[in-house]
Short mmCIF file of C-alpha atoms in Angstrom, two decimals:
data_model
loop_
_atom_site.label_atom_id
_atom_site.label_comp_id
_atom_site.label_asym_id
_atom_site.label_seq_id
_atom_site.Cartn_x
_atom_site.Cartn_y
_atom_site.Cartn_z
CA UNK A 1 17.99 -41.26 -2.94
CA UNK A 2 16.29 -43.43 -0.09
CA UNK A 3 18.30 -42.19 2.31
CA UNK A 4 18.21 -38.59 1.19
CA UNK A 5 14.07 -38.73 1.37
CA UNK A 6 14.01 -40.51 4.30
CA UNK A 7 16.27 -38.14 6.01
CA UNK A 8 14.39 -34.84 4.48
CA UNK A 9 10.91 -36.67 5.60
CA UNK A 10 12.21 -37.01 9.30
CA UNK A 11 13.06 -33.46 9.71
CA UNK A 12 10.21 -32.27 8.29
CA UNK A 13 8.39 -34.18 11.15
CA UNK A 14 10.28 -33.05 13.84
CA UNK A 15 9.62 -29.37 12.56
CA UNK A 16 6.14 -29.83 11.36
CA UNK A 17 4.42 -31.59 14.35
CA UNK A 18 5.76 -29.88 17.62
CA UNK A 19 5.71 -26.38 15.93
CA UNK A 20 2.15 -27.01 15.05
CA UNK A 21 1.48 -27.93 18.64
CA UNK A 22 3.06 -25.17 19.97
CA UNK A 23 1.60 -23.31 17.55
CA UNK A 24 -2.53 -24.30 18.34
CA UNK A 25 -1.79 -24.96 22.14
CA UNK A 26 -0.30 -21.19 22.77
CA UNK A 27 -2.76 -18.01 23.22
CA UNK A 28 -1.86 -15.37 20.22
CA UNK A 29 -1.97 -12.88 22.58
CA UNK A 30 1.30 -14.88 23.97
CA UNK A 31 2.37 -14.34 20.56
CA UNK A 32 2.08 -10.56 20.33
CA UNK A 33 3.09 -10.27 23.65
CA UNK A 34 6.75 -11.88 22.52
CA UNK A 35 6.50 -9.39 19.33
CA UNK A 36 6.03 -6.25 21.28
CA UNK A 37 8.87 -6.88 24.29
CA UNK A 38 10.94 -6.98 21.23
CA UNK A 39 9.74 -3.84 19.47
CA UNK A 40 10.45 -0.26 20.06
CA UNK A 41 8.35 1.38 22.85
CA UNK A 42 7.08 3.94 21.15
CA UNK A 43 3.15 3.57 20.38
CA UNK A 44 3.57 2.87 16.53
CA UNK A 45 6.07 0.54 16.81
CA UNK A 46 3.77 -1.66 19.63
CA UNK A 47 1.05 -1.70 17.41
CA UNK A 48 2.47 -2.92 14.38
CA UNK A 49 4.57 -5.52 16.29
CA UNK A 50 0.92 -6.24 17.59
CA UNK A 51 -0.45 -6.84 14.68
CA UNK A 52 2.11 -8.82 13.38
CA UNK A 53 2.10 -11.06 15.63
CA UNK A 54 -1.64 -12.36 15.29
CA UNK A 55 -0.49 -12.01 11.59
CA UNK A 56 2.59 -14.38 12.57
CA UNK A 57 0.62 -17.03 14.37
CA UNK A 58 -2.18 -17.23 12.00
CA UNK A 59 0.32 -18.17 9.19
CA UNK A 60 2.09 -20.44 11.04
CA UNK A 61 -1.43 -22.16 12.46
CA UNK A 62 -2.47 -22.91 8.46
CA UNK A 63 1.46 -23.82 7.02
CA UNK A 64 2.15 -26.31 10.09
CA UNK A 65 -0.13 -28.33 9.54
CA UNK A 66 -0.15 -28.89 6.05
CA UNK A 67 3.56 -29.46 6.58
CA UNK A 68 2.88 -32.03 9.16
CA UNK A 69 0.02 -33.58 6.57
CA UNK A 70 2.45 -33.45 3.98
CA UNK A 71 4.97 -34.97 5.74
CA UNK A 72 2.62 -37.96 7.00
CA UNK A 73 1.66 -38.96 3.61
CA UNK A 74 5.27 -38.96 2.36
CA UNK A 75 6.09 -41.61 5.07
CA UNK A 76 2.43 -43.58 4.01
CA UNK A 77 3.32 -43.53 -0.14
CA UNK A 78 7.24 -44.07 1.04
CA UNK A 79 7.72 -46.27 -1.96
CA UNK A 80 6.22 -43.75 -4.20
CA UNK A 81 7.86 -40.76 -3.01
CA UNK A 82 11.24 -42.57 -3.61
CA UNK A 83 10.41 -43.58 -7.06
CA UNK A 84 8.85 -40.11 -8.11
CA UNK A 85 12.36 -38.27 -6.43
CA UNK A 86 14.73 -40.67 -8.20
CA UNK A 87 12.81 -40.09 -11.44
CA UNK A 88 12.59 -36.43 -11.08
CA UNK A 89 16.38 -36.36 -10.38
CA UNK A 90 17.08 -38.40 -13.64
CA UNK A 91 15.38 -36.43 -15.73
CA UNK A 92 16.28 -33.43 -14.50
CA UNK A 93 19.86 -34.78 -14.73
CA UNK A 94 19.38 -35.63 -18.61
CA UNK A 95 18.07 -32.50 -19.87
CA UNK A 96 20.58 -30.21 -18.00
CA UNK A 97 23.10 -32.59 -19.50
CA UNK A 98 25.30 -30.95 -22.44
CA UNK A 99 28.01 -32.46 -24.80
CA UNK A 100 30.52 -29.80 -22.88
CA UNK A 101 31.44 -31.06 -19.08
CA UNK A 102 31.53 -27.21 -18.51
CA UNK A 103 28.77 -25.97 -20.31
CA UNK A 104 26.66 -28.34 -18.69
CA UNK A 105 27.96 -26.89 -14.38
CA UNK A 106 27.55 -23.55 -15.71
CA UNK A 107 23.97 -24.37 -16.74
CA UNK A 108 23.18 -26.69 -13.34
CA UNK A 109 24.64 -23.52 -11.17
CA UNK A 110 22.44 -20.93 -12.82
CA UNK A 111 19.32 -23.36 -12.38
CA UNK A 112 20.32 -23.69 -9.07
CA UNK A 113 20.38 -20.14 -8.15
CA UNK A 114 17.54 -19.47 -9.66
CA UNK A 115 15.90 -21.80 -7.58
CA UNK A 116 17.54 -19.92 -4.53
CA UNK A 117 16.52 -16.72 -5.53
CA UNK A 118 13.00 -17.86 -6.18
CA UNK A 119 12.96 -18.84 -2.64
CA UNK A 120 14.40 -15.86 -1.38
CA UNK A 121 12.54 -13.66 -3.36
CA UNK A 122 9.04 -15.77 -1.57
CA UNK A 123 10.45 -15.22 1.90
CA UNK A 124 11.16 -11.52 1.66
CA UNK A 125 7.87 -11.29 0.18
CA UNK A 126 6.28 -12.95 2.48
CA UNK A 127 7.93 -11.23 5.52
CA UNK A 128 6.98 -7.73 3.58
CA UNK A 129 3.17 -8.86 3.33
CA UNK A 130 3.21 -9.48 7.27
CA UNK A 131 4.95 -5.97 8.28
CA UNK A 132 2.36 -4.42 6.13
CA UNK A 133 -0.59 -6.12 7.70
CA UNK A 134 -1.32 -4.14 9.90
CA UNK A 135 -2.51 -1.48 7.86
CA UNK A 136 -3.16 -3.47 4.82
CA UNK A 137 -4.83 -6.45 6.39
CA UNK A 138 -6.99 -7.50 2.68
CA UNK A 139 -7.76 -4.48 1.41
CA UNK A 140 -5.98 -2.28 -1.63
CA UNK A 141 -3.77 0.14 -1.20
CA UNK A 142 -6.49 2.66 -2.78
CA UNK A 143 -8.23 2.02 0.10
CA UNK A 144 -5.54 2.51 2.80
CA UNK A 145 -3.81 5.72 0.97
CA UNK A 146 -0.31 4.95 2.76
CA UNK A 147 2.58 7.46 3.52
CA UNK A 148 0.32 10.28 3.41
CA UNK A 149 -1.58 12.32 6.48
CA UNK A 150 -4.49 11.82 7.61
CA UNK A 151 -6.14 15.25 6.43
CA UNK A 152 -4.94 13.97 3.17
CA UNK A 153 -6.86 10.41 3.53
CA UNK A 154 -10.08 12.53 4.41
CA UNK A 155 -9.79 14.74 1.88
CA UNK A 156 -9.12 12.09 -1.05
CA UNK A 157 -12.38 10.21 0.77
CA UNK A 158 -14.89 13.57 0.57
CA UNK A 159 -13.78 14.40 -2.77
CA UNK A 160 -14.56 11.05 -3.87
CA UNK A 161 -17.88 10.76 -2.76
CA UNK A 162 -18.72 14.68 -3.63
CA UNK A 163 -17.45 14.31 -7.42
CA UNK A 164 -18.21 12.54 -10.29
CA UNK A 165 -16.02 9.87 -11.71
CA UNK A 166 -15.42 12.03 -14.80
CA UNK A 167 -14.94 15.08 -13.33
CA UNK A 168 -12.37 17.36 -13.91
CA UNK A 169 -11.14 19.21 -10.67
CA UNK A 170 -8.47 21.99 -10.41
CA UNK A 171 -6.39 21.49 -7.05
CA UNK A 172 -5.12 24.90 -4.84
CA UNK A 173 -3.08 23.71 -2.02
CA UNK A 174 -0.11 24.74 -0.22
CA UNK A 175 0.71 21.20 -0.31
CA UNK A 176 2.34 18.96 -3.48
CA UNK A 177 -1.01 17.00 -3.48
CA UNK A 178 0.83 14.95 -6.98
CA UNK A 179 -0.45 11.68 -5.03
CA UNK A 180 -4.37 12.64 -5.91
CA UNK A 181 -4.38 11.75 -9.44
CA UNK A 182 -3.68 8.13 -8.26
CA UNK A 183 -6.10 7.69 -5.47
CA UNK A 184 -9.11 9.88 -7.37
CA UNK A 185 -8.88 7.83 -10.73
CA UNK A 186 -9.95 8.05 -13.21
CA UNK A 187 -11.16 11.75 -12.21
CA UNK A 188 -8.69 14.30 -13.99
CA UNK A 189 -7.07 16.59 -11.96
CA UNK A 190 -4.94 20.03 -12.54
CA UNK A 191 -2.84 21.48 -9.94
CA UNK A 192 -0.38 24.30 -10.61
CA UNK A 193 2.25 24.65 -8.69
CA UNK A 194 4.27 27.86 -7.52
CA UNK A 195 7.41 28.48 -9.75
CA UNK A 196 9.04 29.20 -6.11
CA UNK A 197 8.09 25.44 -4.49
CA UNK A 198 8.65 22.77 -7.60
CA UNK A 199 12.20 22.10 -6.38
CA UNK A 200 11.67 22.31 -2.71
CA UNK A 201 11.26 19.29 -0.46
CA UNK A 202 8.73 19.51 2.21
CA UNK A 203 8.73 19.06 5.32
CA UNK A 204 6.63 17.24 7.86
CA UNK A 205 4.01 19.14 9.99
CA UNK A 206 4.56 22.13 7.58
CA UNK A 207 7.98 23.28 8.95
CA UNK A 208 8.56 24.73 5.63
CA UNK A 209 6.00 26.43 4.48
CA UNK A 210 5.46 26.31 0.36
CA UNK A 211 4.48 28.99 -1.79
CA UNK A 212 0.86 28.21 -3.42
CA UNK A 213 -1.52 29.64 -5.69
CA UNK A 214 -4.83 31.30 -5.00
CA UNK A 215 -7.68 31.10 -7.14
CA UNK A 216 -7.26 34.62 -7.48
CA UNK A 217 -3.53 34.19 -9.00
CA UNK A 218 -4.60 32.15 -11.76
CA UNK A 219 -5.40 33.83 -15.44
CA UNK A 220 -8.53 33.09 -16.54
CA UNK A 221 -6.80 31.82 -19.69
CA UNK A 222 -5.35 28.94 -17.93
CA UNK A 223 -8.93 28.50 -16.04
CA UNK A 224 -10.41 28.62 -20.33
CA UNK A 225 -7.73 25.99 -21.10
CA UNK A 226 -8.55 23.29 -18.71
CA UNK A 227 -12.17 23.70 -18.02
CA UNK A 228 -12.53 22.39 -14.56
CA UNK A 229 -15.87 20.65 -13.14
CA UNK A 230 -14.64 21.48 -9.53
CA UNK A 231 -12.48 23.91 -7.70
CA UNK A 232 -10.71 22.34 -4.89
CA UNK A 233 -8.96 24.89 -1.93
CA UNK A 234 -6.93 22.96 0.61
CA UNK A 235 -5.06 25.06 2.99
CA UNK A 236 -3.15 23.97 5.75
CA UNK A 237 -0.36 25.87 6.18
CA UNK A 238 0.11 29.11 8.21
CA UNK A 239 0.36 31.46 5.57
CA UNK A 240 -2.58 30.55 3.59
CA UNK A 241 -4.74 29.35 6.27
CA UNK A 242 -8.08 31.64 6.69
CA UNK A 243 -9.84 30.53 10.36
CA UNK A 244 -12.54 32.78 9.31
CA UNK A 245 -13.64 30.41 6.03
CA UNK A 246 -13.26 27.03 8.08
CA UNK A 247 -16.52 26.03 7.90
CA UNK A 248 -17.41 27.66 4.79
CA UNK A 249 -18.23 24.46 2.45
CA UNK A 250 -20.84 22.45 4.72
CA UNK A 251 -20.84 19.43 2.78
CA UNK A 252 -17.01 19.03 4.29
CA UNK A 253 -17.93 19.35 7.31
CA UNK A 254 -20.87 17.26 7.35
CA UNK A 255 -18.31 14.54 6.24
CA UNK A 256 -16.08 15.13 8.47
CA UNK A 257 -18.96 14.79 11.48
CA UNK A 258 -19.79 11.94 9.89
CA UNK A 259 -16.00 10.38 10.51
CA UNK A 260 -15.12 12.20 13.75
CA UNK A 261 -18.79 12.91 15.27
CA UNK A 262 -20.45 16.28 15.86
CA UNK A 263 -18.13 17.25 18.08
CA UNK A 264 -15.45 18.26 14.79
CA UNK A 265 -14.17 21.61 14.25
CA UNK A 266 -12.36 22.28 11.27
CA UNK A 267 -8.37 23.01 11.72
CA UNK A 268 -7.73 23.43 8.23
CA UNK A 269 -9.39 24.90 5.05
CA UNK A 270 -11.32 22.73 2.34
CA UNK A 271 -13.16 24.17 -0.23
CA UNK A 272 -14.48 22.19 -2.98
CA UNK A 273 -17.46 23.83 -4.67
CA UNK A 274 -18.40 23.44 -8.90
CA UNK A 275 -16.87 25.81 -11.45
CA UNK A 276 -18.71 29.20 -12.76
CA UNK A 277 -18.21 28.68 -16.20
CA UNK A 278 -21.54 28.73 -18.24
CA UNK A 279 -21.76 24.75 -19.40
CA UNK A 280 -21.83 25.64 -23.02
CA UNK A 281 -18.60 27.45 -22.75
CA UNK A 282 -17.36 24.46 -21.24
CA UNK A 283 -18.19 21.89 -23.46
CA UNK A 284 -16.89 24.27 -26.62
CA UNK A 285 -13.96 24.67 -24.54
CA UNK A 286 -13.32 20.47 -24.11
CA UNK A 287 -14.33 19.95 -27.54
CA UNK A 288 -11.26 22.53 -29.35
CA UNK A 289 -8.67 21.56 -26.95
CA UNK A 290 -7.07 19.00 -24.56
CA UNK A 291 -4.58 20.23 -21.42
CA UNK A 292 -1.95 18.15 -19.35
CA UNK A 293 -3.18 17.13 -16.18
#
């Protein structure tokens, strides 16, 4: 067991020590530089290898060194580190022990690749936190709204400052906007979707352009049924886009001034603006019965 420690101590060093030199001595743009050359050329590709290369070096500026501190004291406490591995090894040892020679290998091999999955589990999920960061960095994925466009991130943002948190909100778009109910919790949200669009995919940039409800289409029935505090109408698409009601809801577009300066113009339709129904119809209405969001 000497031997074994000694030997495990000694490579630690050599790793811990000059990486950690290496590590502090280099620039981390030299780092990111090494990432990109490596990446694809186009522009998303260089700035996530970017990114994850000051994540890269940071990481291996705080591990390195406690590796090399680590390693120091195992060589100052030598004796003790020997004693607590052989003890740790005997005990471990006696409690995987079983009257049945084969019993007891089975048992040692599943421990043992538990152990090994553990640690490959830790590395994958460590080298999944660093490709994310450089959208994540420390913030929640509420707050980033991944794998969705940006109209949709500004959108989700206006209607989350414009609304209550209990609102209710009925959602026209030409879009499967499903993702909302996620990001706009715990808000309650209704959007019907065209019989002629539930089982079609969409595609990016709308290159297939879904059927979609108007306001107009609806029955007032359905409208009684869910009793909605707002009336959201998000257009992007071709078909349903009206250039002539762009900058009909100001509120949106003093939002999106506020993001993108006073230079904006609207390219796409939002509408968000409170429901007509009389308040005491409402509550009746929320009081008698419940609908599906």
């Amino acid at each position: 067991m000497s031997r074994l420690v000694r030997l495990i101590l000694i490579l630690l060093l050599f790793i811990s020590i000059p990486g950690m030199v290496y590590a502090w001595l280099m620039p981390v743009e030299y780092f990111q530089t090494w990432m990109m050359k490596r990446a694809n050329p186009d522009q998303y590709s260089q700035f996530a290898a970017h990114e994850q290369g000051q994540a890269l070096t940071v990481l291996l500026r705080i591990l390195l060194p406690l590796f090399a501190l680590l390693t120091i004291t195992g060589f100052l406490y030598y004796q003790r580190v020997v004693v607590l591995a052989d003890h740790s090894w005997q005990t471990l040892k006696r409690l995987t022990s079983l009257q049945h020679a084969g019993r007891t290998s089975l048992l040692r091999f599943l421990l043992i690749s538990w152990v090994i999955l553990g640690l490959v589990h830790f590395a994958k999920g460590v080298n999944r936190r660093i490709e994310d960061w450089p959208w994540y960095h420390f913030r929640a994925g509420s707050e980033i709204m991944p794998n969705i466009s940006d109209s949709n991130r500004d959108v989700i943002r206006f209607v989350k400052q414009a609304t209550a948190e209990d609102a209710r909100i009925l959602v026209l778009s030409d879009q499967k906007l499903f993702f909302l109910s996620y990001y706009l919790l715990p808000r309650k949200l209704f959007h019907p979707l065209h019989p002629e669009s539930e089982f079609v995919i969409p595609k990016e940039f709308q290159q297939r352009q879904l059927k979609a409800y108007r306001l107009s289409d609806l029955d007032p029935e359905y409208l009684e049924q869910i009793v909605p505090d707002y009336i959201l109408e998000y257009y992007e698409g071709g078909d349903y886009l009206e250039k002539d009601r762009l900058e009909e809801d100001p509120r949106w577009i003093l939002f999106m001034q506020s993001q993108y300066g006073p230079d904006y113009e609207p390219t796409f339709n939002v509408r968000l603006r409170k429901s007509q129904q009389p308040e005491s119809q409402a509550e009746g209405s929320r009081q008698n019965q419940e609908a599906t969001p």
